[in-house]
C-alpha positions as MATLAB code, in Angstrom:
seq = 'MPADLGERVQQQLAETDLAGPVVHHPRARRWTFITGPAHAGSMTKSLSAELFRLYATVACTGSQVVLPSADDERTGYRTWVQAPETADAVPPLADVIEATRTVCTRKVPSR';
ca = [
      -3.817    5.114    0.144;
      -2.831    8.560   -1.101;
       0.313    8.465   -3.253;
       2.294   10.802   -0.985;
       1.607    8.571    2.013;
       2.341    5.507   -0.116;
       5.784    6.840   -1.007;
       6.652    7.247    2.664;
       5.267    3.809    3.535;
       7.213    2.125    0.716;
      10.378    3.892    1.868;
       9.783    2.674    5.431;
       9.222   -0.880    4.181;
      12.391   -0.699    2.056;
      14.413    0.193    5.156;
      13.427   -3.180    6.630;
      13.677   -5.124    3.342;
       9.896   -5.555    3.205;
       9.080   -3.376    0.191;
       6.855   -5.289   -2.186;
       4.659   -4.738   -5.209;
       2.730   -1.472   -5.425;
       0.296   -0.221   -8.071;
      -0.011    3.503   -8.841;
      -3.322    4.992   -9.995;
      -2.141    8.407  -11.328;
      -5.571    9.941  -11.918;
      -6.710    9.156   -8.403;
      -3.231    9.793   -6.972;
      -3.460    6.577   -4.982;
      -1.210    3.599   -4.397;
      -2.320    0.013   -3.825;
       0.046   -2.219   -1.847;
      -0.140   -5.902   -2.749;
       0.222   -7.827    0.517;
      -0.297  -11.174    2.083;
      -3.798  -11.942    3.360;
      -5.428  -10.447    6.424;
      -5.652  -12.884    9.306;
      -8.952  -13.444   11.076;
      -9.571  -10.700   13.602;
      -6.621   -8.566   12.503;
      -8.783   -5.803   11.017;
     -10.587   -4.401   14.030;
     -13.081   -1.555   13.833;
     -10.645    0.786   15.547;
      -7.830   -0.113   13.129;
     -10.134    0.360   10.138;
     -11.173    3.748   11.532;
      -7.548    4.759   12.106;
      -6.646    3.896    8.503;
      -9.797    5.600    7.205;
      -8.696    8.847    8.870;
      -5.475    8.548    6.835;
      -7.529    7.954    3.650;
      -6.181    4.395    3.566;
      -8.279    1.255    3.345;
      -7.730   -2.504    3.273;
      -9.504   -4.561    0.615;
     -11.642   -7.244    2.218;
     -10.648  -10.882    1.847;
     -11.904  -12.074   -1.532;
     -11.844   -8.603   -3.094;
     -10.450   -8.274   -6.582;
      -7.555   -5.878   -7.145;
      -6.920   -4.823  -10.735;
      -3.261   -5.025  -11.696;
      -1.624   -2.962  -14.453;
      -1.876   -4.414  -17.950;
       0.577   -3.649  -20.748;
      -1.949   -1.126  -22.134;
      -2.379    0.462  -18.697;
       1.384    0.838  -18.394;
       1.686    2.266  -21.909;
      -1.047    4.866  -21.366;
      -0.121    5.593  -17.752;
      -3.637    4.720  -16.575;
      -2.339    2.250  -13.983;
       1.358    1.527  -13.451;
       3.671   -0.457  -11.240;
       5.612    1.579   -8.692;
       7.348   -1.695   -7.932;
       6.425   -4.788   -9.920;
       6.402   -8.152   -8.141;
       9.698  -10.006   -8.307;
       8.082  -13.400   -7.724;
       4.500  -14.534   -7.219;
       4.919  -14.895   -3.466;
       7.198  -11.912   -2.740;
       4.644   -9.779   -0.923;
       4.958   -8.212    2.518;
       2.592   -9.263    5.281;
      -0.426   -6.958    5.580;
       0.426   -6.299    9.228;
       3.845   -4.923    8.245;
       2.340   -2.522    5.692;
      -0.160   -1.317    8.293;
       2.592   -0.891   10.881;
       4.739    1.053    8.393;
       1.738    3.287    7.671;
       1.238    3.964   11.360;
       4.958    4.604   11.839;
       5.303    7.190    9.083;
       2.137    8.954   10.219;
       3.401    9.386   13.772;
       6.751   10.894   12.737;
       7.185   14.628   12.885;
       7.397   16.154    9.419;
      10.308   18.644    9.263;
       9.429   22.268    8.501;
      10.416   23.549    5.090;
];
């Protein structure tokens, strides 16, 4: 998802103690949330379309997600926003999607 949306989603997840690992792709200005797996039938066409309109997508089951290497971190090509604390400390996909929907329905204050 776009980095600015990702920041808001991560903040929302942190408020409920669900913030997990996130990868930042600075050139593309995108964040990748590392989550638990999608459950069968959880990614409906309408949900995929809703996320697509927010420029957010969910990697299909079995997709490979490239994680930051030491060289990536050093050069800033790909970095951890939040590195994993343990191998299984990832939020459920449904919670990341719900946080995304929540922050996108809030009114943004005028500046």
